[in-house]
Coordinates of C-alpha atoms in Angstrom, one line a residue:
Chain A
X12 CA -150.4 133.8 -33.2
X13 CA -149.9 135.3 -36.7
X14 CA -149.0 133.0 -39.4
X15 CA -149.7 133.5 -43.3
X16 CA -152.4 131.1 -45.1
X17 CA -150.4 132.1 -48.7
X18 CA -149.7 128.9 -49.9
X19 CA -149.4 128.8 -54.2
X20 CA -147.8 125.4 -53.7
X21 CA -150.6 124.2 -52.4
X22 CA -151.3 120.5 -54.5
X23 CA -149.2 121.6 -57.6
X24 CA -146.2 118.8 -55.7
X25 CA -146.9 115.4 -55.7
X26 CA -145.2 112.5 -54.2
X27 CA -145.0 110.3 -56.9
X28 CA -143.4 107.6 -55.5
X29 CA -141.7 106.3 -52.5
X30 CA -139.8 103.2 -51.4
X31 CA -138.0 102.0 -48.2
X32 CA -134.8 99.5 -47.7
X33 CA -136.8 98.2 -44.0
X34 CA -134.6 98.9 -40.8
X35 CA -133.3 97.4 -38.6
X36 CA -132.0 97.7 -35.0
X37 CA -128.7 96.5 -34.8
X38 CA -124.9 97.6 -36.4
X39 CA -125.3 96.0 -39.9
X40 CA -122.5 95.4 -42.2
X41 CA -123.3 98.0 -44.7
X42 CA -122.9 101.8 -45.3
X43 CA -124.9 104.4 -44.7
X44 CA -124.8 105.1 -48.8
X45 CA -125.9 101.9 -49.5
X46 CA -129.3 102.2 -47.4
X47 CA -129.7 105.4 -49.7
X48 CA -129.3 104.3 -52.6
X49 CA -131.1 101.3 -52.2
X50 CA -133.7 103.2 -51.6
X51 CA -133.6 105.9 -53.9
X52 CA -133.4 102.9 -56.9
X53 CA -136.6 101.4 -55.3
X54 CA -138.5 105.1 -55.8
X55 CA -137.3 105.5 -59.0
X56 CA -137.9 102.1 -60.3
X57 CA -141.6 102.3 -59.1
X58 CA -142.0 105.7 -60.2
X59 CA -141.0 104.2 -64.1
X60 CA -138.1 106.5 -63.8
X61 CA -134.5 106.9 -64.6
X62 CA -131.3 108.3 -63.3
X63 CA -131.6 110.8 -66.7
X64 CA -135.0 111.7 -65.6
X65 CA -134.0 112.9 -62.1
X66 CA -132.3 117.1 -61.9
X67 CA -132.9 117.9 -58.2
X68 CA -131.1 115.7 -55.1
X69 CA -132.6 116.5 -51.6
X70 CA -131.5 114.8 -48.6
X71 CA -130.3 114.5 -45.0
X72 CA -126.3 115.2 -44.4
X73 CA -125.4 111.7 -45.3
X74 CA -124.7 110.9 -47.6
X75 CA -124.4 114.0 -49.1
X76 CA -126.0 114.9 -52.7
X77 CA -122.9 114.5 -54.6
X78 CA -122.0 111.1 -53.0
X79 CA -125.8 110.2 -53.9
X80 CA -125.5 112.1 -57.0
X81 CA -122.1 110.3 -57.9
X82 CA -123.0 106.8 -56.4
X83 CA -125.9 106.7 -59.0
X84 CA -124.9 108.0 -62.0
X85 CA -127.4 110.7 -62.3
X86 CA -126.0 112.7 -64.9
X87 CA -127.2 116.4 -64.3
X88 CA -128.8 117.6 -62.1
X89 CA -130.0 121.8 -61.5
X90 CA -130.6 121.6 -58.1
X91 CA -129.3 119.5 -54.8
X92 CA -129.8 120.4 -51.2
X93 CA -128.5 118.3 -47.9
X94 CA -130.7 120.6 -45.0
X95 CA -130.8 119.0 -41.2
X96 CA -133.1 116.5 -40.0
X97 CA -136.3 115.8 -39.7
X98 CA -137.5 115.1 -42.8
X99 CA -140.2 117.9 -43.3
X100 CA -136.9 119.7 -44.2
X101 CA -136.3 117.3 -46.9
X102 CA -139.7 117.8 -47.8
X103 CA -140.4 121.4 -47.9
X104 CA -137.1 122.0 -49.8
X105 CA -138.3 119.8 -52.2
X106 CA -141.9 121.4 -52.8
X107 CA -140.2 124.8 -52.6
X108 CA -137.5 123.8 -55.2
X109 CA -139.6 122.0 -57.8
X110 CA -142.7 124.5 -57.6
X111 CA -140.1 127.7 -58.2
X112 CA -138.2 125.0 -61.1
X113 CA -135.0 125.0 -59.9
X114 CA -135.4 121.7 -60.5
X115 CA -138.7 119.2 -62.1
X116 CA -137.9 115.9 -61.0
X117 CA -136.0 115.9 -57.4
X118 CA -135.0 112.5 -55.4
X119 CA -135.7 112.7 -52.1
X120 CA -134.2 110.5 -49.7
X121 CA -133.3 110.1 -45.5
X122 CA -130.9 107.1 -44.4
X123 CA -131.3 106.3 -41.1
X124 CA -127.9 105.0 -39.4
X125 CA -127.1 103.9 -35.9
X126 CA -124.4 106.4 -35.0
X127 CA -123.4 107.7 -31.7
X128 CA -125.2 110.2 -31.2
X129 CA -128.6 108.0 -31.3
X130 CA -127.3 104.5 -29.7
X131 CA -123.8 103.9 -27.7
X132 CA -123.7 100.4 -29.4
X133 CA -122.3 102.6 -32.6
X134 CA -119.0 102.4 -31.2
X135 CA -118.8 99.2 -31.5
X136 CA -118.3 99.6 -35.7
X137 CA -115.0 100.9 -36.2
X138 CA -116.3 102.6 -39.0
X139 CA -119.0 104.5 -37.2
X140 CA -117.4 105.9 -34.5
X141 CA -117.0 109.2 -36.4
X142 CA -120.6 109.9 -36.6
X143 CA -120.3 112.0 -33.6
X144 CA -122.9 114.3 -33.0
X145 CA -124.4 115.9 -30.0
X146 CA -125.8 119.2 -28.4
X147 CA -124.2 122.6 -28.0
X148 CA -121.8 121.3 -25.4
X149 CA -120.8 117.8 -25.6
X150 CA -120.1 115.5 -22.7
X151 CA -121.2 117.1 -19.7
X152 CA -124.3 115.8 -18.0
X153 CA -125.8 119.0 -16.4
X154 CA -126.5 119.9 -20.3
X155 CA -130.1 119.9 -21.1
X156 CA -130.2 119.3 -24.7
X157 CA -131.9 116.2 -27.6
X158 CA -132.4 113.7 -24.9
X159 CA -132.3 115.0 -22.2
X160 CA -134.5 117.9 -23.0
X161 CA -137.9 115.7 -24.2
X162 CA -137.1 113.7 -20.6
X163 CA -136.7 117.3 -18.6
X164 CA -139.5 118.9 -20.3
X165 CA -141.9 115.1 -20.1
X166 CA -140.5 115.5 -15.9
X167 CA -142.8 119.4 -16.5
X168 CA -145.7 117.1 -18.1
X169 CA -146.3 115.5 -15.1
X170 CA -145.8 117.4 -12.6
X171 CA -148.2 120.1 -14.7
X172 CA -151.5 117.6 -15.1
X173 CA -151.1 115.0 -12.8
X174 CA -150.6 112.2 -15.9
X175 CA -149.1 108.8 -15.0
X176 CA -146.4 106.7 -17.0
X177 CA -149.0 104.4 -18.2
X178 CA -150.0 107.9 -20.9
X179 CA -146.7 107.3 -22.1
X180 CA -146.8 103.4 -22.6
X181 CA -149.9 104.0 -24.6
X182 CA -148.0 105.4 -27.4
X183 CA -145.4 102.9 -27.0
X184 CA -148.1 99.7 -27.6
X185 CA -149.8 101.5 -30.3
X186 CA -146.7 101.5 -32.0
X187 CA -145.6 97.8 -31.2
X188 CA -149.0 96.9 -32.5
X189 CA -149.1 98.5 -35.8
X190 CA -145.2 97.3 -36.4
X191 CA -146.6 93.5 -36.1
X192 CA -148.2 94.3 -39.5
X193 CA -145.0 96.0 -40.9
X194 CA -142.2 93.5 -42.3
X195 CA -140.0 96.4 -42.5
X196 CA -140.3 97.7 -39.1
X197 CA -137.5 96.8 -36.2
X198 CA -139.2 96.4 -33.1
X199 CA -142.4 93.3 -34.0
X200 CA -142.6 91.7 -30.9
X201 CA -146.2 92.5 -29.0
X202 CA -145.5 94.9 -25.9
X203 CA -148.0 94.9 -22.9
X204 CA -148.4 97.7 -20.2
X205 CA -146.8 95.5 -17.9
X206 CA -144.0 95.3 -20.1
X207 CA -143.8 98.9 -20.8
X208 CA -143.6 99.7 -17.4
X209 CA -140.7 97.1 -16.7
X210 CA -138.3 98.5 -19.5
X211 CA -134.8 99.8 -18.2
X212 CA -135.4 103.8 -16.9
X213 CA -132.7 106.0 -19.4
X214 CA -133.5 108.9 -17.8
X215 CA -136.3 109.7 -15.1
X216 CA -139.2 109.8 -16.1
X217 CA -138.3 108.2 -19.7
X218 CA -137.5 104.6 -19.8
X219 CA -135.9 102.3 -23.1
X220 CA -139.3 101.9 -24.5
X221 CA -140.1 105.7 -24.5
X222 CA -137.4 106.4 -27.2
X223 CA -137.4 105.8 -30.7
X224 CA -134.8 102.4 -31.7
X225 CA -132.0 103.4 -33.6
X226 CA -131.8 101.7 -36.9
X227 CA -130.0 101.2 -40.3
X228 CA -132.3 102.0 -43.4
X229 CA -133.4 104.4 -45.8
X230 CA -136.5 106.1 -47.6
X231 CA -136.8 107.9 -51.0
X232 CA -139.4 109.9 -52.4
X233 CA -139.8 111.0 -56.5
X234 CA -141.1 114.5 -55.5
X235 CA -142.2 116.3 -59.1
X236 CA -145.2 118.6 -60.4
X237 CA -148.4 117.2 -59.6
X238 CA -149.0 117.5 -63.6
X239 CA -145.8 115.6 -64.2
X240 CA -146.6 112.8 -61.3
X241 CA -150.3 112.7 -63.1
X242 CA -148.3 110.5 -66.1
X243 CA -146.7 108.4 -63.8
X244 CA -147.3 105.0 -63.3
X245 CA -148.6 105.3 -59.2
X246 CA -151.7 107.6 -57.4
X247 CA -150.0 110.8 -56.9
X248 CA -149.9 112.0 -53.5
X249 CA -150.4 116.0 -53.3
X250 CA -148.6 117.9 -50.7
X251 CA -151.6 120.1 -50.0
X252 CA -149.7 122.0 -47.2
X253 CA -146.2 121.8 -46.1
X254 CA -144.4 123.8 -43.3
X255 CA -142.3 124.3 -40.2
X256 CA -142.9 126.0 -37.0
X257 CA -140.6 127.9 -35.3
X258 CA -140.7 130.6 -31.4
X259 CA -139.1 132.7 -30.5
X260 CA -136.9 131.1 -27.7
X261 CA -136.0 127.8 -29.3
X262 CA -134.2 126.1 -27.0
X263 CA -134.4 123.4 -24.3
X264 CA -134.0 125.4 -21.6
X265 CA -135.8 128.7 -22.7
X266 CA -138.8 127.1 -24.3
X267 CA -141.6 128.9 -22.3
X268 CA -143.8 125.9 -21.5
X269 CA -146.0 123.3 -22.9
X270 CA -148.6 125.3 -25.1
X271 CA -146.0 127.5 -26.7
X272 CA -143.6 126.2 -28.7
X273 CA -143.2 125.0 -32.4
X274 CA -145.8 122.5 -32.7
X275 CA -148.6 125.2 -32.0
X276 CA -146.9 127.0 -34.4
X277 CA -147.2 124.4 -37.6
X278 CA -150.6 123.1 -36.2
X279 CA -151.8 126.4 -37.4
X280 CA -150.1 127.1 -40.4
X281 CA -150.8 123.8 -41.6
X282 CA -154.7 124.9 -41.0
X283 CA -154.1 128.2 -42.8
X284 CA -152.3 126.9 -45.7
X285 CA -154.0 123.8 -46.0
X286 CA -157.6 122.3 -47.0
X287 CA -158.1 120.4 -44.1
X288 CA -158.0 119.4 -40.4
X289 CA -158.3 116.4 -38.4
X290 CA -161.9 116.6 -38.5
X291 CA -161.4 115.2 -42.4
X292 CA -158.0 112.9 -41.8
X293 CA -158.1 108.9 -42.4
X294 CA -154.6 108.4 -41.4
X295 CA -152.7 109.9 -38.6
X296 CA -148.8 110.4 -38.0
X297 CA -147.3 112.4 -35.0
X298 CA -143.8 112.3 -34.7
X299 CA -142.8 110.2 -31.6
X300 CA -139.1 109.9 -31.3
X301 CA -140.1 110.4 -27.4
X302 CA -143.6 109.2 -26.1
X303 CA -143.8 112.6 -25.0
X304 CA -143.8 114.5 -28.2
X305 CA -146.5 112.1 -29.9
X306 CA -148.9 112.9 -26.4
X307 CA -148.0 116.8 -27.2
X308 CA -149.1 116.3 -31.1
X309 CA -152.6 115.2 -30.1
X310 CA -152.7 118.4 -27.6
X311 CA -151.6 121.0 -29.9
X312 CA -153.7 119.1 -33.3
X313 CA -156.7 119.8 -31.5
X314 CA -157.9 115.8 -31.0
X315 CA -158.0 116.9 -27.3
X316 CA -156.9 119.7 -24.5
X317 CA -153.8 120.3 -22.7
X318 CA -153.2 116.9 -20.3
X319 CA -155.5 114.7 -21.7
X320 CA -154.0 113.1 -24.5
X321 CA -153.7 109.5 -21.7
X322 CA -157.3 110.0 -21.8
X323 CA -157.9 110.7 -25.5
X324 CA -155.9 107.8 -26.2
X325 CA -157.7 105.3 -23.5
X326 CA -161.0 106.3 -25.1
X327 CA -159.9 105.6 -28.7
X328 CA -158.6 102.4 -27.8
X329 CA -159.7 99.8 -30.0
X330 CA -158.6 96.4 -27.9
X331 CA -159.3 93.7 -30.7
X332 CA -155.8 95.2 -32.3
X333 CA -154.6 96.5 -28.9
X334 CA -153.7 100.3 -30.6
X335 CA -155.4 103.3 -31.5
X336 CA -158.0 103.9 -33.9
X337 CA -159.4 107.2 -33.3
X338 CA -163.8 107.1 -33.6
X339 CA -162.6 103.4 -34.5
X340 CA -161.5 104.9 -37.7
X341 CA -158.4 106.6 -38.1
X342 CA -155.4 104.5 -36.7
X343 CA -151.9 106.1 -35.5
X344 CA -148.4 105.6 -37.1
X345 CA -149.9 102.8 -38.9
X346 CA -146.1 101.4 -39.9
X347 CA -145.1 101.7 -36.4
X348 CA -143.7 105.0 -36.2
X349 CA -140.1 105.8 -35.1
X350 CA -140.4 103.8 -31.6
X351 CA -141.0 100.4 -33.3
X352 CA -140.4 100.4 -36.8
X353 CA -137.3 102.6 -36.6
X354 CA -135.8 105.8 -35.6
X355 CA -136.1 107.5 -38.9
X356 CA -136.7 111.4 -38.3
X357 CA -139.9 111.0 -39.6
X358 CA -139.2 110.1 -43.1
X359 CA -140.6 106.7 -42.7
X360 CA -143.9 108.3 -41.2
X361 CA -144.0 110.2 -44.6
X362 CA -143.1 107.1 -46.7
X363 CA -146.5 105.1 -44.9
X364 CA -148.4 108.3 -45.5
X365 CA -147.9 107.6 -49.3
X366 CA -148.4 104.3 -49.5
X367 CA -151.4 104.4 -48.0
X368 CA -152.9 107.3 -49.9
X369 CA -151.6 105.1 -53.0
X370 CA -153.7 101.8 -51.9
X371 CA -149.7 100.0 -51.1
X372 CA -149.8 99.7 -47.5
X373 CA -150.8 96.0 -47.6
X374 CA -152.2 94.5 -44.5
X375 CA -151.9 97.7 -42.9
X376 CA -153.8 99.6 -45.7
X377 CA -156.7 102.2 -44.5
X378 CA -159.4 101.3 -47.3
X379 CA -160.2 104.0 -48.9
X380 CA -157.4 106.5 -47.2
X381 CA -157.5 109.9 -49.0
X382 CA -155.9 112.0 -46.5
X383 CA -153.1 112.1 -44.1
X384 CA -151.2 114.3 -42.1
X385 CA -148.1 114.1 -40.4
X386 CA -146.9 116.1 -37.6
X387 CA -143.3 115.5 -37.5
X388 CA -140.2 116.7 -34.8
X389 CA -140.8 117.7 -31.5
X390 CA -140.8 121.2 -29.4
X391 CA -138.0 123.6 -29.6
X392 CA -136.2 124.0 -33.4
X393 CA -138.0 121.0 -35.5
X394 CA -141.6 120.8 -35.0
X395 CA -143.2 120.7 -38.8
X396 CA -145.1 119.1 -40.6
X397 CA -147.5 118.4 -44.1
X398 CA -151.2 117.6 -45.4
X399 CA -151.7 115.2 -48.0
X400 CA -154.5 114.2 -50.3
X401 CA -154.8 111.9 -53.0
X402 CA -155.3 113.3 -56.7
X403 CA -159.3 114.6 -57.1
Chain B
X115 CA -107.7 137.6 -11.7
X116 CA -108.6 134.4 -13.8
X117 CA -110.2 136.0 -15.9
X118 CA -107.1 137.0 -17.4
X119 CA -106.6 134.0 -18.9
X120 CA -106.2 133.3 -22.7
X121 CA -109.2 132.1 -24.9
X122 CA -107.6 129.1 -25.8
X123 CA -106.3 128.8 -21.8
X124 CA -110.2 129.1 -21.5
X125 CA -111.0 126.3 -23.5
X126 CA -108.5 124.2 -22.1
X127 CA -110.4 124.4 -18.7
X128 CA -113.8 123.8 -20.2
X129 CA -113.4 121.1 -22.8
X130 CA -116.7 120.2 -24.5
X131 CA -118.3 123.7 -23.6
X132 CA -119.9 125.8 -26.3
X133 CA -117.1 128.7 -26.0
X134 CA -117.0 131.3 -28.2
X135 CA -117.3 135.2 -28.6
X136 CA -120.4 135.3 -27.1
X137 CA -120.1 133.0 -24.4
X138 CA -116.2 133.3 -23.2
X139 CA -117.3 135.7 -20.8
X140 CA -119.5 133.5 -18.8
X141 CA -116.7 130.9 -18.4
X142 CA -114.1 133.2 -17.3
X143 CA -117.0 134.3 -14.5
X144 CA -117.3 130.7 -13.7
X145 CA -113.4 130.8 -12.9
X146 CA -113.9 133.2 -10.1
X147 CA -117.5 131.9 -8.9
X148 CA -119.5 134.1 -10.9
X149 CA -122.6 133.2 -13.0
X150 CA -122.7 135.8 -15.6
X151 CA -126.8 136.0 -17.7
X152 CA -126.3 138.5 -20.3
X153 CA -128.2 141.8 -20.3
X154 CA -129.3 144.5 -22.3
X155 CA -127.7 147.5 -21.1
X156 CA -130.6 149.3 -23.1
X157 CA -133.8 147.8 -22.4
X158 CA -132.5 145.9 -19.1
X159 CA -134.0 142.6 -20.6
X160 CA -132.0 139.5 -19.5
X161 CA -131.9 137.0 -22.2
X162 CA -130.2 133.5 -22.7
X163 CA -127.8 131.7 -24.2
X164 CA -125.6 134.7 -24.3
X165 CA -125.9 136.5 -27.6
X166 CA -124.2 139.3 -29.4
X167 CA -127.7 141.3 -30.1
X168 CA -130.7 141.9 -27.4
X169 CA -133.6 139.6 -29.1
X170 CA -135.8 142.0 -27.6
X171 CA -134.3 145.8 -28.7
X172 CA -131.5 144.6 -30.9
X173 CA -129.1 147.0 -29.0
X174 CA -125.5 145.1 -29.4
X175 CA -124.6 146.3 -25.5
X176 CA -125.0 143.7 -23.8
X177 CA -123.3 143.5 -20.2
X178 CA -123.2 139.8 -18.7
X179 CA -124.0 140.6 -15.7
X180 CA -124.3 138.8 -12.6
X181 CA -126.9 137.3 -11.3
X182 CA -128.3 136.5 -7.6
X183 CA -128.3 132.1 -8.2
X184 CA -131.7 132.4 -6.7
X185 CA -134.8 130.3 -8.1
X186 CA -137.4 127.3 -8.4
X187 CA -136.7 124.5 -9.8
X188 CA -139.0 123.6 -13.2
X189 CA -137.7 120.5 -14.8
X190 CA -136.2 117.8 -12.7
X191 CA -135.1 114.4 -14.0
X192 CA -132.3 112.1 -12.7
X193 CA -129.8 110.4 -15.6
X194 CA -129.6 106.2 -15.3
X195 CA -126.6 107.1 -17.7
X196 CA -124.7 109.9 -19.4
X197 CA -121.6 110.9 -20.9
X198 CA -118.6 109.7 -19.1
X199 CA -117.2 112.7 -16.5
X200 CA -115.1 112.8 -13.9
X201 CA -116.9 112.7 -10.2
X202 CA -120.5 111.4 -11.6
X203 CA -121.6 107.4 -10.9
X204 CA -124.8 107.4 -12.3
X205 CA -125.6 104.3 -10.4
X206 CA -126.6 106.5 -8.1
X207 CA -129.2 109.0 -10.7
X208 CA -127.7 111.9 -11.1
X209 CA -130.0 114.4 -10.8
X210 CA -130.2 117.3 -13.3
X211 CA -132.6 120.1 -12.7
X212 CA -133.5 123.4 -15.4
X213 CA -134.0 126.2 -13.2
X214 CA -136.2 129.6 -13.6
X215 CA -134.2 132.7 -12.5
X216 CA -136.1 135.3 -9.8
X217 CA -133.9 137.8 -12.2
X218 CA -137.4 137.0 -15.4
X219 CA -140.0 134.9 -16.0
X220 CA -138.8 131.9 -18.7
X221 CA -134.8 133.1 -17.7
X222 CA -133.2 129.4 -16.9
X223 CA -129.9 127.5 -16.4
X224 CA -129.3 123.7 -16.2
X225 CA -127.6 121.8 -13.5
X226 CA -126.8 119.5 -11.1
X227 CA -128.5 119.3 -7.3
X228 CA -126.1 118.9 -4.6
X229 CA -126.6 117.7 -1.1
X230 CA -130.1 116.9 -1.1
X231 CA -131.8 113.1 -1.6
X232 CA -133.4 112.9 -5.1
X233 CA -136.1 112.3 -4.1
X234 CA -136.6 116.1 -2.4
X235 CA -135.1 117.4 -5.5
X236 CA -138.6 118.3 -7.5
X237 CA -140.3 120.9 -9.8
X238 CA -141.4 123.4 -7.0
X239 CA -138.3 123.7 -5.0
X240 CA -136.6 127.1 -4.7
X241 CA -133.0 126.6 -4.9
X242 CA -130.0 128.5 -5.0
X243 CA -126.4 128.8 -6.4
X244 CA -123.0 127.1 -4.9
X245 CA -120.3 125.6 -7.1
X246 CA -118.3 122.7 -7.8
X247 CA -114.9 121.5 -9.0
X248 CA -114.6 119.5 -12.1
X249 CA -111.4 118.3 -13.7
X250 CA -110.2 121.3 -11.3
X251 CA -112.0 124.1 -12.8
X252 CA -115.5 125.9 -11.0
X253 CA -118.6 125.0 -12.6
X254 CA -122.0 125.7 -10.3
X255 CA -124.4 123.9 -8.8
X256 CA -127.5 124.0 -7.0
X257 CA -128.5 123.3 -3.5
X258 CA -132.2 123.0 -2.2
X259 CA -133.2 126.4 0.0
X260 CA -134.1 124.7 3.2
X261 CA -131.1 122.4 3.2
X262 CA -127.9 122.9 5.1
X263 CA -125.8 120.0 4.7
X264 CA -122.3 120.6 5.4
X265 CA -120.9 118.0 2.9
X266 CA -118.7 118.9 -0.6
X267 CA -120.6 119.1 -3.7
X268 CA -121.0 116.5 -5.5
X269 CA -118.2 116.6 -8.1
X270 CA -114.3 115.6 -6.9
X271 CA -112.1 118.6 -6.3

């Protein structure tokens, strides 16, 4: 694999703030704008900022920047930019847009809504039922895409090294652990194996518990020059390396197999561009909107090989807390992650990441944390990810 | 020949299918019980989902060209629940299986198993092309090699 280790970006963007609404897993009585902006208030507000102060608006598709843009005020802006989920799209557009200055001060932000495309209950809200979304072809069950595709391709996990179900409920009760300490997160209740294993099958081999919970909420980020972020009222967090990974057949179908696809492609860009690996990472987030991208992340990171990520996680497993902590050091999706505290395309693993490089993570604070890195998406077309590191 | 038929006759058969330039011919196969793969007519390579250049030469002659609906099964899962369709109860899973093509290595398709017990339906199995009537149109199916059942497919003619 050939990927380039040019990265000029590299710590010159800082997150200088970010800020979450808390999600939760039912149809709430509010708009999808209002998670947003609730949000994106919070980040500025901590960040000591203004609307005046903001000229770039990066987000998901909805709301779109000029709803944002409109719904608060913001007067001008130079730049604005609504690219797909997850959020390392978000992200990367925002590093790439304030580092070129087609914008200095950009508001970055991800609502999370229950729609039906993630949960079925969406229909139930008159008001959500055109949220529809889906894969190439839409409603015909022999189609292998989103869903379906992480429970085909988890079916070739098996069957390739022999792991059991219970490698999957691992991730799910390291999650469900770490939420208990997160008052923003959906899913708090503690989850046992037995538990795990006795959740309603979806899709065989994937059950309830091995998908992320669809939620209402939002993040937002202040994403500026690391020099600006510097005069800011909180740590900044530098983006020491940002990317996405991409192959050649990027599809559910087509994907050749396990060990090539997307992930091995930002696992080592992110090692080319970037200033460090897992060898030097306090805190930990791989994307698990299904159980079996999260055991995939640990593959392709290098924390163990193909197959034995049951294994790695079974040796790391600290049983006072009942979760990961990797050398009884480095704990796993801290908040959560997308399976308990919410399904938020990775935007929430993000918005933990900087809170706990800026000492605000609370009972769930790693002491001392000074670097993170999150492996966001899954296989085929949105495997990414990002390094971070405090300020010196 | 059906596959006379208009465009917009076309997507009136297959509602919810990703139709277009580049993939109308596949579903006017389907109307006669062929399962078009496009291919390079320069380099020979197969490649999918149907495209208007070859990813591997970039020659724009592409033929979709038949293939022989032979192959092992590599992904195999059964769905507890799924979009709403005419002839599937998914009280019973229905099984749904990605399957790579003796035409290339890494050339699949996606479908449905029928006449065989879930359970026999796994990664491993070599299978081979039959098809089915949904809504009244052809769509295919698979059926397990060492299985002669005499029964209907699956879906409701």
């Amino acid at each position: 694999m050939s990927v380039s280790s040019r990265n000029p970006a590299k710590d010159q963007v800082a997150i200088a703030a970010a800020a979450t609404t808390g999600f939760t897993a039912t149809n709430t009585d509010r708009s999808q704008l209002s998670y947003a902006v609730q949000a994106c208030v919070a980040a500025l507000r901590a960040a000591g900022l203004t609307a005046a102060d903001v000229d770039g608006i990066i987000g998901s598709s909805a709301p779109t920047a000029p709803e944002l843009q409109g719904a608060l005020g913001i007067p001008v802006v130079t730049y604005f930019a609504n690219p797909p989920i997850p959020f390392v799209n978000q992200l990367s557009t925002a590093v790439a847009a304030v580092h070129s200055g087609l914008c200095n001060v950009a508001l970055v932000y991800h609502a999370s809504y229950r729609l039906p495309w993630n949960t079925g209950s969406a229909w139930k809200d008159p008001f959500r039922r055109g949220g529809l979304a889906g894969g190439a072809s839409a409603g015909i069950p022999e189609s292998v895409f989103g869903s379906v595709g992480y429970t085909a391709w988890a079916s070739r996990y098996l069957y390739e090294f022999g792991g059991t179900k219970e490698d999957f409920g691992l991730v799910a009760i390291n999650d469900r652990s770490n939420a208990a300490g997160n008052p923003g997160a959906a899913m708090r209740e503690p989850l046992t194996m037995e538990g795990y294993l006795a959740a309603r099958m979806i899709r065989d081999p994937l059950c309830m518990l091995d998908m992320d919970v669809a939620v209402d909420g939002g993040d937002a980020f202040v994403v500026t020059t690391t020099e600006r972020a510097r005069d800011m009222p909180l740590k900044p967090v530098l983006i020491n390396a940002v990317t996405l990974g991409m192959t050649g057949k990027p599809s559910e179908t087509q994907t050749p197999s396990l060990r090539e696809h997307g992930q091995q492609v930002v696992v080592e860009s992110l090692k080319a561009r970037g200033d460090f690996w897992i060898d030097d990472c306090d805190v930990y987030f791989p994307y698990d909107g299904f159980t079996i991208i999260t055991l995939n992340w640990f593959e392709n990171a290098g924390y163990c090989g193909p197959g034995e990520a049951g294994d790695f996680l079974r040796q790391h497993w600290d049983h006072a807390t009942n979760r990961v902590l990797i050398d009884g050091r480095v704990p796993v999706n801290p908040h959560g992650g997308s399976l308990s505290e919410g399904a938020s395309q990775g935007s929430g693993h993000f918005r933990e990441a900087v809170h706990q490089l800026q000492g605000l993570a609370g009972e769930r604070q790693v002491a001392g944390a000074q670097r993170a890195i999150v492996t966001a998406g899954g296989f085929f077309f949105n495997a990414q990810g990002a390094t971070l590191r405090t300020d010196g | 020949m059906a596959v006379d038929i208009s465009d917009e006759d076309l997507l009136a058969r297959y509602p919810g299918y990703a139709i277009d330039h580049d993939t109308r011919a596949r579903y006017r196969g389907w109307l006669e019980h062929v399962m078009l793969f496009d291919r390079c007519a320069t380099c020979a390579t197969w490649h999918e989902p149907p495209g208007p250049i070859c990813p591997t030469c970039w020659s724009t002659d592409i033929e979709p060209t038949p293939i022989a609906g032979t192959g092992t099964i590599h992904l195999a899962i059964t769905l507890r629940q799924g979009p709403p369709v005419e002839g599937v109860d998914y009280s019973t899973p229905y099984p749904v299986v990605v399957v790579e093509l003796d035409e290339q290595p890494d050339l699949r398709m996606s479908g449905t198993v029928v006449g065989a017990d879930n359970s026999e339906i796994v990664i491993g199995r070599r299978v081979h092309l039959d098809w089915a009537l949904r809504r009244g149109a052809p769509f295919p199916v698979f059926r397990l090699d060492d299985q002669h059942g005499a029964d209907q497919p699956g879906a409701s003619s």
